[in-house]
Amino acid sequence: MCGIVGYVGNKKAASILYNGLKRLEYRGYDSSGIAVNDGLHIDVVKRKGKLKDLKNEIKNDMNGGTIGIGHTRWATHGQPSDINSHPHSNCKDNFVIVHNGIIENFRQIKDHLIKKGHHFKSETDTEVIAHLLEENNQGNILQALKKTAEQLKGSYAMTILAADEPNRIYAARKDSPLIIGLGENENYIASDIPAFLGETRDFYILEDNEFAVIKKDKVDIYNNNLEQIDKKTHRIDWDPEMAEKQGYEHYMLKEIHEQPDAVRRLMAHRVSQTGINLEELKLDQDFLKRLNKIHIIACGTAYHSALLGKYMLEDLVDLKVETDVASEYRYRKVPIEKDDLVIAVSQSGETSDTLASLRMAKEKGAQILVFTNTRGSSIAREADHLMLLKAGPEISVASTKAYLNMIVAFYIFSIFLAYQKAKISLEEYKKLSTDLIKLPELIEEIIEDSGELIKKRAKKYAESKSAFFIGRHTDYPLAMEGALKLKEISYIHSEAYPAGELKHGALALIEKGVPVVAVAVRKDIFEKTLSNITEVEARQADVTVVVCKGAQEIEDIVDHVIYIPDVNQLFAGALAIIPLQLLAYYTALLKDCDIDQPRNLAKSVTVE
Ligand code: F6R
């Protein structure tokens, strides 16, 4: 949730760290700080607020020091303040640390250390690590770090500067990501790839319970027994420009516009007019034949894609499909058979609840298929079968292009599975694959066409206190996603209902002028949704309907209609979601909200 960066080389570290933090600002942003060692001592600057508040405090490139660490914080322990911002240090200020994650036993450790005479400056869990290091240090810092790690319960990704060893950064991780970027006579460390996009393309992934010592000309990695180990180098396939705004006012708008290309990238080499190629998944034919239940686990927006995936799989493959939000699933006693497939969906690949659910399912013997946008992420690495979403870096906290690619990944997988399990004919298989290939162009069309009408509709929403989204069947998870997008970036209370469920309670809230968005692109159930639209219309709600071209009769009932191209109803969701994303965006824009970094939210939720 927070962001970590580190640099060691010959260049001035302060500006490199600041730029790295800027690229990670989307991960956590209530405060930030950097520490630079200029060879004589470690200088720390930290501030509550946005990164620009920190920038004003960085003077003289912090004496030109060429080694340092930095952090953007999303508060967990202790409110956002200058003091609680990272980096933190011990009593003598000779260990300076930044940390992501949560130290669950920090109170016990803190009480114990206070009794031993340590003085604490902040309310954070992180500070105990610095004091514990001081306590454990008998002259070998790596050993002190290992001993410290053994005493910590919870999750951590941490990087440390030690005043006595000014040429190196120490690092350790457990259940929170850290990657090490490799350069020429300089090296980087970060919690997230975008931090050093543009500086280097080659990186190591630090695994749980490993330690790293990073110098400018050498990176040494150690296992839990402090034996030095060899690491495989990974290569980043994202371009640095992919993570820039490129003239758009916000990343979110840019990412909405990138969706046609994101879907093209996802389908390239996988979908053709002759069918689907998913050899990369290495799924055993016999297993697929035996497979009769799928569990799909995810959080937030990814969970909404999972719900849509459930309908797709039921429709096309006639399978039992269970979906649950990962924070619930992980604590349920879910019966999992060895022939079940568990699909974990995650943009970041680091969501703590999704990872824990995946591990729980794995322990029970399930095979794990992962849809993620992040190569090398923790969830990707624990997968038995991996489908990379290829949406490119998603910077806006509100997910758009990764979500769309999740939906399309479910389309691809459902068609593939339906054919493998002989649920559809060769002819249907080719027809569905051919329909899929047409999606990017249709997505382009809807982005082009819907903008102006939606800007007008956004005015109504911007002055409303709450809004309802309704739909049936696959239109319902789309309504849920529309409601989530609106609430998270415009702070307007919004709720999604299965359209047929309204009359069982929520209809009591529908009165004159209440905004209702109805998603009605599912043709086989259109008439039913229409009845529900009539119900809210009769109570003088302000109704906007998203519908396929060709259903013009809707104009006799409601004033505001957004048409999407007429498409195979199985895939209509990939188009219908675009106006909902744009509605949220333009509403938030009118309300002058911080669209890319909505309050209290972070891009990657690595804590429970
Ligand atoms: C909302 C949003 C979140 C994430 C959720 C899961 O726009 O982005 O709801 O979908 O935090 O994140 P990932 O997909 O990284 O597991």
XYZ file of N, CA, C and O in Angstrom, residues 45-159:
460
model
N 14.626 13.552 5.574
C 13.598 14.576 5.380
C 12.276 13.866 5.233
O 12.163 12.917 4.441
N 11.248 14.279 5.985
C 9.947 13.626 5.836
C 8.833 14.612 6.131
O 8.987 15.512 6.938
N 7.725 14.421 5.437
C 6.628 15.366 5.567
C 5.279 14.687 5.421
O 5.107 13.798 4.581
N 4.333 15.146 6.180
C 2.936 14.785 5.986
C 2.461 15.465 4.696
O 2.916 16.551 4.365
N 1.548 14.831 3.983
C 0.951 15.480 2.811
C 1.430 14.873 1.514
O 1.918 13.751 1.468
N 1.284 15.636 0.457
C 1.634 15.158 -0.884
C 3.137 15.234 -1.095
O 3.847 15.947 -0.379
N 3.598 14.573 -2.140
C 5.036 14.569 -2.414
C 5.600 15.966 -2.629
O 6.750 16.231 -2.301
N 4.775 16.842 -3.206
C 5.298 18.198 -3.451
C 5.661 18.888 -2.123
O 6.568 19.703 -2.078
N 4.984 18.499 -1.038
C 5.339 19.068 0.267
C 6.727 18.605 0.692
O 7.469 19.332 1.339
N 7.051 17.373 0.312
C 8.386 16.857 0.629
C 9.435 17.575 -0.220
O 10.508 17.934 0.273
N 9.078 17.795 -1.482
C 10.055 18.375 -2.421
C 10.598 19.700 -1.871
O 11.800 19.975 -1.945
N 9.683 20.497 -1.306
C 10.104 21.800 -0.779
C 11.133 21.666 0.343
O 11.858 22.607 0.651
N 11.178 20.503 0.963
C 12.091 20.305 2.105
C 13.453 19.734 1.681
O 14.373 19.693 2.478
N 13.539 19.253 0.445
C 14.806 18.632 0.021
C 15.750 19.738 -0.452
O 15.539 20.334 -1.501
N 16.744 20.026 0.345
C 17.650 21.141 0.042
C 19.014 20.599 -0.405
O 19.498 19.598 0.121
N 19.612 21.297 -1.378
C 20.998 20.987 -1.805
C 21.221 19.531 -2.136
O 22.296 18.991 -1.832
N 20.217 18.876 -2.702
C 20.377 17.454 -3.042
C 20.873 16.645 -1.857
O 21.573 15.651 -2.003
N 20.559 17.103 -0.662
C 20.959 16.443 0.584
C 22.466 16.137 0.577
O 22.898 14.991 0.709
N 23.222 17.191 0.365
C 24.699 17.137 0.359
C 25.250 16.247 -0.746
O 26.394 15.782 -0.660
N 24.456 15.965 -1.737
C 24.961 15.198 -2.883
C 25.195 13.731 -2.600
O 25.854 13.048 -3.390
N 24.658 13.214 -1.500
C 24.836 11.785 -1.172
C 24.353 10.883 -2.303
O 23.377 11.204 -2.983
N 25.021 9.763 -2.497
C 24.713 8.907 -3.652
C 24.070 7.575 -3.227
O 24.024 6.639 -4.014
N 23.611 7.512 -2.011
C 22.909 6.310 -1.558
C 21.740 6.750 -0.667
O 21.896 7.663 0.159
N 20.594 6.128 -0.859
C 19.457 6.531 -0.026
C 18.242 5.641 -0.207
O 18.201 4.764 -1.080
N 17.271 5.874 0.667
C 16.008 5.131 0.612
C 14.847 6.127 0.749
O 15.025 7.215 1.299
N 13.689 5.760 0.243
C 12.540 6.672 0.317
C 11.239 5.908 0.473
O 11.174 4.689 0.266
N 10.176 6.649 0.803
C 8.911 5.986 1.155
C 7.736 6.920 0.930
O 7.819 8.117 1.223
N 6.654 6.401 0.367
C 5.371 7.121 0.438
C 4.479 6.292 1.348
O 4.440 5.067 1.228
N 3.766 6.950 2.224
C 3.059 6.233 3.296
C 1.554 6.297 3.141
O 1.004 7.327 2.749
N 0.910 5.199 3.457
C -0.548 5.110 3.586
C -0.743 4.609 5.011
O -0.477 3.453 5.303
N -1.179 5.517 5.890
C -1.094 5.266 7.330
C -1.836 4.013 7.780
O -2.976 3.782 7.381
N -1.186 3.198 8.578
C -1.875 2.101 9.266
C -1.769 2.309 10.788
O -2.762 2.306 11.479
N -0.550 2.508 11.286
C -0.369 2.714 12.736
C 0.079 4.150 12.979
O 1.202 4.511 12.674
N -0.803 4.918 13.592
C -0.474 6.326 13.838
C -0.955 7.172 12.678
O -0.752 6.816 11.518
N -1.602 8.281 13.013
C -2.179 9.113 11.953
C -1.089 9.744 11.086
O 0.069 9.817 11.501
N -1.479 10.219 9.886
C -0.477 10.878 9.042
C 0.079 12.115 9.743
O -0.690 12.975 10.174
N 1.380 12.167 9.921
C 2.028 13.341 10.534
C 3.488 13.312 10.117
O 3.983 12.284 9.644
N 4.182 14.440 10.337
C 5.614 14.459 9.986
C 6.351 13.360 10.749
O 7.165 12.620 10.204
N 6.044 13.265 12.049
C 6.767 12.316 12.904
C 6.507 10.869 12.482
O 7.422 10.038 12.454
N 5.256 10.571 12.145
C 4.933 9.171 11.806
C 5.376 8.789 10.389
O 5.334 7.618 10.012
N 5.756 9.780 9.588
C 6.224 9.460 8.223
C 7.512 8.653 8.302
O 8.284 8.793 9.247
N 7.748 7.844 7.287
C 9.019 7.117 7.198
C 10.018 8.034 6.487
O 9.602 8.905 5.732
N 11.319 7.851 6.630
C 12.031 6.819 7.385
C 11.964 7.035 8.901
O 11.732 8.135 9.383
N 12.213 5.900 9.614
C 12.308 5.922 11.072
C 13.708 5.468 11.477
O 14.388 4.786 10.713
N 14.080 5.853 12.707
C 15.423 5.457 13.140
C 15.409 5.043 14.602
O 14.427 5.270 15.318
N 16.514 4.460 15.041
C 16.659 4.020 16.436
C 17.121 5.195 17.300
O 17.238 6.325 16.810
N 17.435 4.934 18.552
C 17.809 6.027 19.464
C 19.050 6.775 18.971
O 19.119 7.989 19.034
N 20.041 6.003 18.480
C 21.303 6.649 18.073
C 21.246 7.155 16.642
O 22.242 7.665 16.128
N 20.140 6.946 15.984
C 19.961 7.350 14.576
C 20.981 6.710 13.640
O 21.319 7.283 12.606
N 21.508 5.557 14.037
C 22.468 4.924 13.111
C 21.843 3.820 12.259
O 22.498 3.287 11.361
N 20.574 3.470 12.508
C 19.825 2.611 11.587
C 18.605 3.392 11.121
O 17.793 3.838 11.949
N 18.478 3.554 9.817
C 17.356 4.327 9.270
C 16.593 3.403 8.337
O 17.177 2.761 7.452
N 15.281 3.329 8.546
C 14.522 2.272 7.883
C 13.229 2.801 7.247
O 12.595 3.716 7.770
N 12.866 2.220 6.108
C 11.506 2.391 5.580
C 10.896 1.001 5.482
O 11.605 0.011 5.262
N 9.567 0.950 5.636
C 8.912 -0.363 5.770
C 7.511 -0.328 5.182
O 6.774 0.633 5.389
N 7.150 -1.359 4.467
C 5.755 -1.608 4.066
C 5.270 -2.835 4.815
O 6.044 -3.774 5.022
N 3.974 -2.861 5.140
C 3.416 -4.026 5.826
C 2.977 -3.655 7.228
O 2.901 -2.468 7.576
N 2.688 -4.670 8.012
C 2.233 -4.421 9.388
C 2.978 -5.357 10.340
O 3.025 -6.571 10.108
N 3.564 -4.797 11.389
C 4.209 -5.624 12.409
C 3.165 -5.875 13.497
O 2.812 -4.974 14.266
N 2.647 -7.097 13.527
C 1.491 -7.374 14.392
C 1.862 -7.380 15.874
O 1.025 -7.064 16.719
N 3.102 -7.759 16.197
C 3.484 -7.818 17.615
C 4.300 -6.594 18.052
O 5.105 -6.665 18.968
N 4.064 -5.453 17.368
C 4.919 -4.305 17.665
C 4.720 -3.779 19.091
O 5.651 -3.284 19.713
N 3.487 -3.922 19.637
C 3.258 -3.391 20.989
C 4.118 -4.134 22.015
O 4.759 -3.512 22.867
N 4.122 -5.471 21.914
C 4.939 -6.250 22.858
C 6.417 -5.863 22.724
O 7.109 -5.643 23.719
N 6.876 -5.766 21.456
C 8.301 -5.445 21.242
C 8.602 -4.051 21.801
O 9.604 -3.824 22.483
N 7.677 -3.123 21.522
C 7.906 -1.739 21.966
C 7.979 -1.672 23.500
O 8.910 -1.069 24.052
N 7.022 -2.343 24.169
C 7.023 -2.324 25.650
C 8.346 -2.866 26.182
O 8.954 -2.300 27.097
N 8.775 -3.970 25.577
C 10.009 -4.617 26.010
C 11.209 -3.658 25.814
O 12.055 -3.511 26.704
N 11.223 -2.988 24.654
C 12.362 -2.108 24.354
C 12.335 -0.854 25.228
O 13.393 -0.355 25.640
N 11.139 -0.372 25.525
C 11.041 0.816 26.404
C 11.624 0.475 27.775
O 12.395 1.246 28.359
N 11.282 -0.767 28.245
C 11.834 -1.183 29.551
C 13.357 -1.232 29.510
O 14.031 -1.015 30.505
N 13.909 -1.521 28.326
C 15.369 -1.586 28.217
C 15.990 -0.215 27.987
O 17.186 -0.090 27.745
N 15.137 0.836 27.965
C 15.680 2.198 27.876
C 15.576 2.854 26.508
O 16.102 3.964 26.319
N 14.924 2.205 25.564
C 14.791 2.847 24.244
C 13.745 3.953 24.290
O 12.721 3.828 24.967
N 13.990 5.017 23.524
C 13.024 6.120 23.427
C 12.422 6.129 22.041
O 13.153 6.136 21.048
N 11.098 6.155 22.004
C 10.419 6.125 20.702
C 9.921 7.515 20.323
O 9.439 8.259 21.176
N 10.043 7.821 19.026
C 9.626 9.154 18.575
C 8.234 9.115 17.947
O 7.493 10.081 17.990
N 7.872 7.987 17.324
C 6.617 7.940 16.549
C 5.642 6.935 17.156
O 5.980 6.205 18.082
N 4.439 6.903 16.572
C 3.437 5.904 17.007
C 3.457 4.683 16.092
O 2.590 3.833 16.165
N 4.391 4.605 15.172
C 4.332 3.569 14.138
C 4.828 2.214 14.638
O 5.595 2.130 15.605
N 4.396 1.176 13.918
C 4.939 -0.162 14.167
C 6.367 -0.256 13.624
O 7.220 -0.942 14.169
N 6.631 0.503 12.558
C 7.933 0.423 11.878
C 9.107 0.765 12.788
O 10.167 0.137 12.721
N 8.895 1.767 13.647
C 10.045 2.254 14.430
C 10.646 1.145 15.293
O 11.855 1.145 15.543
N 9.804 0.169 15.698
C 10.371 -0.883 16.566
C 11.473 -1.650 15.836
O 12.416 -2.135 16.462
N 11.368 -1.714 14.514
C 12.378 -2.505 13.770
C 13.751 -1.854 13.915
O 14.761 -2.531 14.138
N 13.776 -0.508 13.825
C 15.056 0.195 13.933
C 15.686 -0.027 15.310
O 16.894 -0.289 15.437
N 14.850 0.048 16.361
C 15.366 -0.143 17.734
C 15.797 -1.590 17.960
O 16.789 -1.860 18.633
N 15.029 -2.498 17.385
C 15.357 -3.919 17.545
C 16.696 -4.244 16.861
O 17.506 -5.013 17.370
N 16.912 -3.602 15.740
C 18.188 -3.797 15.028
C 19.351 -3.333 15.899
O 20.380 -4.012 16.012
N 19.160 -2.196 16.523
C 20.201 -1.653 17.411
C 20.488 -2.663 18.526
O 21.633 -2.983 18.832
N 19.401 -3.188 19.076
C 19.493 -4.126 20.187
C 20.208 -5.418 19.763
O 21.009 -5.978 20.495
N 19.912 -5.867 18.534
C 20.458 -7.158 18.071
C 21.842 -7.043 17.457
O 22.467 -8.051 17.139
N 22.300 -5.825 17.216
C 23.541 -5.671 16.462
C 24.779 -5.942 17.331
O 25.049 -5.230 18.285
N 25.488 -7.009 16.968
C 26.742 -7.330 17.675
C 27.927 -7.089 16.737
O 28.966 -7.710 16.869
N 27.738 -6.271 15.724
C 28.845 -6.001 14.796
C 28.611 -6.551 13.400
O 29.257 -6.119 12.457
N 27.690 -7.511 13.268
C 27.376 -8.037 11.938
C 25.915 -7.673 11.629
O 24.983 -8.274 12.159
N 25.732 -6.675 10.774
C 24.381 -6.126 10.582
C 23.449 -7.138 9.920
O 22.264 -7.221 10.238
N 24.012 -7.932 9.001
C 23.161 -8.925 8.335
C 22.601 -9.916 9.361
O 21.411 -10.254 9.339
N 23.463 -10.333 10.270
C 22.975 -11.253 11.312
C 21.958 -10.570 12.224
O 20.959 -11.165 12.631
N 22.208 -9.299 12.505
C 21.248 -8.549 13.335
C 19.903 -8.446 12.619
O 18.840 -8.558 13.234
N 19.952 -8.282 11.312
C 18.712 -8.159 10.534
C 17.947 -9.481 10.552
O 16.726 -9.509 10.725
N 18.685 -10.566 10.398
C 18.023 -11.884 10.426
C 17.362 -12.101 11.786
O 16.212 -12.517 11.879
N 18.104 -11.797 12.849
C 17.557 -11.996 14.201
C 16.319 -11.113 14.399
O 15.309 -11.547 14.965
N 16.407 -9.895 13.890
C 15.274 -8.970 14.012
C 14.064 -9.537 13.267
O 12.946 -9.560 13.799
N 14.304 -10.003 12.037
C 13.200 -10.547 11.227
C 12.526 -11.701 11.958
O 11.301 -11.849 11.918
N 13.328 -12.518 12.636
C 12.762 -13.672 13.349
C 11.836 -13.240 14.496
O 10.949 -13.970 14.892
N 12.089 -12.033 15.011
C 11.272 -11.571 16.150
C 9.992 -10.859 15.712
O 9.157 -10.535 16.541
N 9.864 -10.609 14.415
C 8.710 -9.859 13.927
C 7.608 -10.796 13.485
O 7.864 -11.769 12.772
N 6.364 -10.464 13.900
C 5.203 -11.188 13.373
C 4.482 -10.226 12.442
O 4.326 -9.053 12.766
N 4.016 -10.731 11.316
C 3.282 -9.864 10.388
C 3.965 -9.839 9.037
O 4.582 -10.823 8.622
N 3.853 -8.715 8.358
C 4.408 -8.643 7.002
C 5.366 -7.469 6.909
O 5.183 -6.453 7.574
N 6.385 -7.640 6.094
C 7.303 -6.525 5.918
C 8.035 -6.609 4.592
O 8.357 -7.681 4.095
N 8.237 -5.429 4.041
C 9.270 -5.213 3.030
C 10.019 -4.046 3.618
O 9.411 -3.016 3.929
N 11.318 -4.221 3.854
C 12.031 -3.118 4.508
C 13.393 -2.905 3.878
O 14.035 -3.857 3.427
N 13.790 -1.639 3.834
C 15.144 -1.316 3.398
C 15.764 -0.438 4.485
O 15.074 0.370 5.116
